[in-house]
XYZ file of C-alpha atoms in Angstrom:
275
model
C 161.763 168.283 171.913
C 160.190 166.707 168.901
C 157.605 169.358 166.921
C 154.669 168.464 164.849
C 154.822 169.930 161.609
C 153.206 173.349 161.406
C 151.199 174.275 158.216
C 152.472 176.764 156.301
C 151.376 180.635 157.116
C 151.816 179.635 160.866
C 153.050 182.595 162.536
C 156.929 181.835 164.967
C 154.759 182.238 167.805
C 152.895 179.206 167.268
C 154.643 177.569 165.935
C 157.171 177.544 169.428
C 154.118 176.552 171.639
C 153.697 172.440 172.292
C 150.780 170.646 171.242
C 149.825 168.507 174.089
C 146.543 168.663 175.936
C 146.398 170.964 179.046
C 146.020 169.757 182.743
C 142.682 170.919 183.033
C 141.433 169.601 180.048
C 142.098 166.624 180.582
C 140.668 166.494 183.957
C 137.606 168.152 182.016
C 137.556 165.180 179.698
C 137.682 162.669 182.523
C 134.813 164.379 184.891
C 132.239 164.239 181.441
C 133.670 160.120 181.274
C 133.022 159.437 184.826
C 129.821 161.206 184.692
C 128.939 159.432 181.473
C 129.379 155.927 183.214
C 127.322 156.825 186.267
C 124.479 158.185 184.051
C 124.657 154.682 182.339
C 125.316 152.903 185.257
C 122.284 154.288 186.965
C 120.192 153.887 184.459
C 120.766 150.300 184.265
C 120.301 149.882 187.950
C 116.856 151.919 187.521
C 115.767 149.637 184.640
C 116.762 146.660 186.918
C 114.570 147.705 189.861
C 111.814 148.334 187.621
C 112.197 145.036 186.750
C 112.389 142.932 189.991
C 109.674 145.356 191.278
C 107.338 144.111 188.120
C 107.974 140.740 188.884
C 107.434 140.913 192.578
C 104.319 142.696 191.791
C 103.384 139.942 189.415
C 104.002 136.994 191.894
C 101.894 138.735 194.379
C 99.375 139.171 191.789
C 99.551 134.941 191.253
C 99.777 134.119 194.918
C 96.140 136.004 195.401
C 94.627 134.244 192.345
C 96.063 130.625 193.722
C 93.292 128.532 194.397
C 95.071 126.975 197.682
C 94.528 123.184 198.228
C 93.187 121.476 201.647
C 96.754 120.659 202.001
C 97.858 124.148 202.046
C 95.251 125.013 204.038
C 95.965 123.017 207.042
C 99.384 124.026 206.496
C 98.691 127.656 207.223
C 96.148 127.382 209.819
C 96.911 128.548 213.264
C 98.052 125.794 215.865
C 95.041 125.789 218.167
C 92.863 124.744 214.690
C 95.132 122.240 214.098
C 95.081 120.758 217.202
C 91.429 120.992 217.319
C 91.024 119.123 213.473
C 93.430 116.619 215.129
C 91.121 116.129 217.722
C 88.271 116.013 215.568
C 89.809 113.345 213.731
C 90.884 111.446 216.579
C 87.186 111.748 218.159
C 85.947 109.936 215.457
C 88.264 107.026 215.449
C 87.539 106.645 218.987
C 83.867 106.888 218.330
C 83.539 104.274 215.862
C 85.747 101.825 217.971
C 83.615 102.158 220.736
C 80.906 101.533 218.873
C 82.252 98.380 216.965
C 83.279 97.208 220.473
C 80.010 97.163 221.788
C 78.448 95.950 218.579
C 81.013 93.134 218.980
C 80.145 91.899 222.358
C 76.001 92.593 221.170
C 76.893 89.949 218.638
C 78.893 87.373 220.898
C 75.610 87.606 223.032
C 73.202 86.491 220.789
C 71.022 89.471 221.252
C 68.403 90.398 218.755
C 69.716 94.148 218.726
C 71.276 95.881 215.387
C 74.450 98.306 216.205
C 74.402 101.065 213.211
C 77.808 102.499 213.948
C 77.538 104.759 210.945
C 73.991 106.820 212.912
C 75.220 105.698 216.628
C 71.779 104.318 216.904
C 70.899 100.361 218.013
C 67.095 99.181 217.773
C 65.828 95.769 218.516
C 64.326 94.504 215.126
C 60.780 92.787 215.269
C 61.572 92.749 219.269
C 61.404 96.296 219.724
C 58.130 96.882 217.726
C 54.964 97.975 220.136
C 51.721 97.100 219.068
C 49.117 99.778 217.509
C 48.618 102.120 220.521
C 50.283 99.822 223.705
C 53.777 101.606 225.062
C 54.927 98.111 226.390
C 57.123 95.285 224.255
C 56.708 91.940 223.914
C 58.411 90.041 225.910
C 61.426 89.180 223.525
C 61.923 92.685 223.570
C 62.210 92.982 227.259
C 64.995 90.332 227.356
C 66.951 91.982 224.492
C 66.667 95.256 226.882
C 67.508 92.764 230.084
C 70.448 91.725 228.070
C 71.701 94.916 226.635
C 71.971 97.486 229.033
C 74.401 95.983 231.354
C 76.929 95.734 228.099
C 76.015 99.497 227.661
C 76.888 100.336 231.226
C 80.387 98.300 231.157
C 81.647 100.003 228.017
C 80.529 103.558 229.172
C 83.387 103.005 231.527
C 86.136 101.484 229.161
C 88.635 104.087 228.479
C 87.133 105.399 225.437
C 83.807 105.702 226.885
C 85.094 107.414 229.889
C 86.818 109.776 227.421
C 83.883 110.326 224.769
C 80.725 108.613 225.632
C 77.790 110.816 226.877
C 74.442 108.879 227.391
C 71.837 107.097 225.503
C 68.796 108.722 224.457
C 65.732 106.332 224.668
C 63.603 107.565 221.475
C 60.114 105.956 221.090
C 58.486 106.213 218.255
C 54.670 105.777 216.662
C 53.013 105.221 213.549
C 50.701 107.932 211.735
C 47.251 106.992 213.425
C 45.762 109.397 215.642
C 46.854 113.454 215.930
C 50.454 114.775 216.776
C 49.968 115.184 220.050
C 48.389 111.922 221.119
C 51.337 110.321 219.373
C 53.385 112.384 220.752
C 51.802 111.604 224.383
C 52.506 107.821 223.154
C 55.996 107.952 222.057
C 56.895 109.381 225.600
C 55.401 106.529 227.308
C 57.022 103.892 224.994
C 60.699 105.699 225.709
C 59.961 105.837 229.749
C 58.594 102.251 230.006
C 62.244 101.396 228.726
C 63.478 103.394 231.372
C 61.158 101.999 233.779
C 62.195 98.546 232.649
C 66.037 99.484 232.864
C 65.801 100.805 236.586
C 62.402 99.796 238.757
C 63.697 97.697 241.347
C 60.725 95.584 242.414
C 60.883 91.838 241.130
C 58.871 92.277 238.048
C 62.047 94.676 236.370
C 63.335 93.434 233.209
C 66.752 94.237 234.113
C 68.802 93.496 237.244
C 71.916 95.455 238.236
C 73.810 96.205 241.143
C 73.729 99.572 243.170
C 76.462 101.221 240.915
C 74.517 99.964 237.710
C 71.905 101.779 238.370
C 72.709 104.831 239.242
C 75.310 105.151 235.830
C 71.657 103.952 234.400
C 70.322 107.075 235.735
C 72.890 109.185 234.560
C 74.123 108.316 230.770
C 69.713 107.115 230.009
C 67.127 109.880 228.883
C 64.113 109.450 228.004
C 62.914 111.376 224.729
C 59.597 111.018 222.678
C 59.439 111.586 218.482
C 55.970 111.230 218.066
C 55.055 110.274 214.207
C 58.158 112.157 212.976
C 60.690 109.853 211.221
C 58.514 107.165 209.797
C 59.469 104.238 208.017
C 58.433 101.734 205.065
C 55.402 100.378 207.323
C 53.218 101.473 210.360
C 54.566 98.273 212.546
C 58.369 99.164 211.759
C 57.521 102.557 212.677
C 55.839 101.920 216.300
C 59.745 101.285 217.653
C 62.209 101.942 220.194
C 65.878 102.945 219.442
C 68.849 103.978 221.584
C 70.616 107.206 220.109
C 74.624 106.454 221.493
C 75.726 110.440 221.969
C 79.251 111.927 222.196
C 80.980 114.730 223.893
C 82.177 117.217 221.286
C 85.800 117.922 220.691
C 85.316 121.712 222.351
C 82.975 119.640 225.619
C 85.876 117.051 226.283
C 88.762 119.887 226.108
C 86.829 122.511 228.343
C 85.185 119.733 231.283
C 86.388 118.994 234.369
C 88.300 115.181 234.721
C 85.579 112.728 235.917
C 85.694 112.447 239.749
C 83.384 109.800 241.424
C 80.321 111.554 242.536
C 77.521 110.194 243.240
C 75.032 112.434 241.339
C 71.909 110.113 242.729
C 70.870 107.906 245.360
C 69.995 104.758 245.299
C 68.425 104.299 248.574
C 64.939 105.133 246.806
C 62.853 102.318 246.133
C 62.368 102.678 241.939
C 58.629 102.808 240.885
C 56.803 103.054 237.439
C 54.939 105.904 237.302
C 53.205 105.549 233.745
């Protein structure tokens, strides 16, 4: 067995014993190593986690503060919305077709009417202008009407008016002269003369329909006064008529019933004027 060499002064005894490292010391020396990498390992794995939970904390922090675009928006909103703003979209394409469809035929007709598809609202020009305290238009005005309202009742039941169209609202209008309620008193008769003029049935009515004609006429027309409320550049443009074109909402055409052919009036009474 080689020997290291022992110093001198080294006693026999030890110098007979081997020099090599002793089963448990070794095993000593490799229980500090292993425990010396796991410290280090750990601590690396903590200093890691620290990390990635820093940055997650950080990207939440960014996500909050994002400013989200309409795009995003829509993206995230629940499915009912988004078929509702579909809807809502869709309603207004529909709306404006109608509308240019019946301002369309208005023009092929030579009527003196104007279709303004961007308010829903049609008045009659110089034709549908009263004179200064009379509720009754001249007669150019009574043929526009004559001519009008049948092209009214035909495209409330095209597809799209069966699907959006409500009714018309008759507004009548005054100038300034005189109180608010006397002009109020006045606008009402100017709005139900129309309506007298769209359904009397004696000879001397402006317009002539058929049985079904008029009782859709009685249904989709209302009569509604304004007074002197919305005025415009002169008291003759002001003492008007306009029809106000009105549209289910999105929420109205999901939650009604389907249209069933009822006949909501009768139209075995005889029609009279009462103004």
């Amino acid at each position: 067995m080689l020997r290291y060499p022992v110093e001198s002064g080294a006693s026999e005894d030890e110098m007979d014993k081997p020099h090599w490292i002793s089963y448990s010391d070794l095993m000593t020396s490799l229980m500090i190593l292993f425990l010396v990498v796991m410290v280090v390992s750990l601590t690396r794995v903590s200093q890691q986690t620290i990390l990635l939970k820093n940055s997650i904390q950080k990207d939440e922090q960014i996500e909050d503060n994002k400013v989200e675009s309409p795009l995003e928006k829509q993206i995230k909103t629940e499915p009912e919305e988004l078929v509702v703003s579909t809807s809502q979209v869709q309603r207004q394409i529909d709306i404006i077709t109608f509308c240019e469809d019946l301002k369309t035929e208005i023009s092929l007709q030579g009527l003196q009417a104007n279709v303004n598809c961007d308010k829903q609202v049609i008045d009659f020009g110089v034709a549908g202008r009263f004179a200064s305290g009379s509720y009754v238009l001249p007669p150019e005005g009574q043929e526009a009407i004559k001519k009008l309202v049948p092209l009214v009742l035909n495209n409330a039941q095209s597809e799209l008016g069966q699907k959006w169209f409500k009714r018309v609202q008759i507004k009548g209008y005054t100038d300034i002269d005189g109180s608010y309620l006397y002009n109020l008193h006045l606008s009402l008769k100017r709005s139900e003369w129309v309506m007298c003029e769209i359904l009397k049935t004696d000879s001397t009515g402006a317009v002539q329909l058929t049985s079904d004609e008029r009782i859709l006429a009685r249904q989709i027309f209302l009569a509604g006064g304004v007074s002197f409320n919305d005025q415009l550049s002169s008291k003759e443009e002001s003492r008007r008529v306009e029809l106000k074109l009105e549209y289910y909402e999105v929420d109205e055409f999901l939650d009604r019933e389907p249209k069933v052919d009822k006949l909501l009036f009768s139209d075995n009474t005889e029609e009279v004027c009462q103004i």
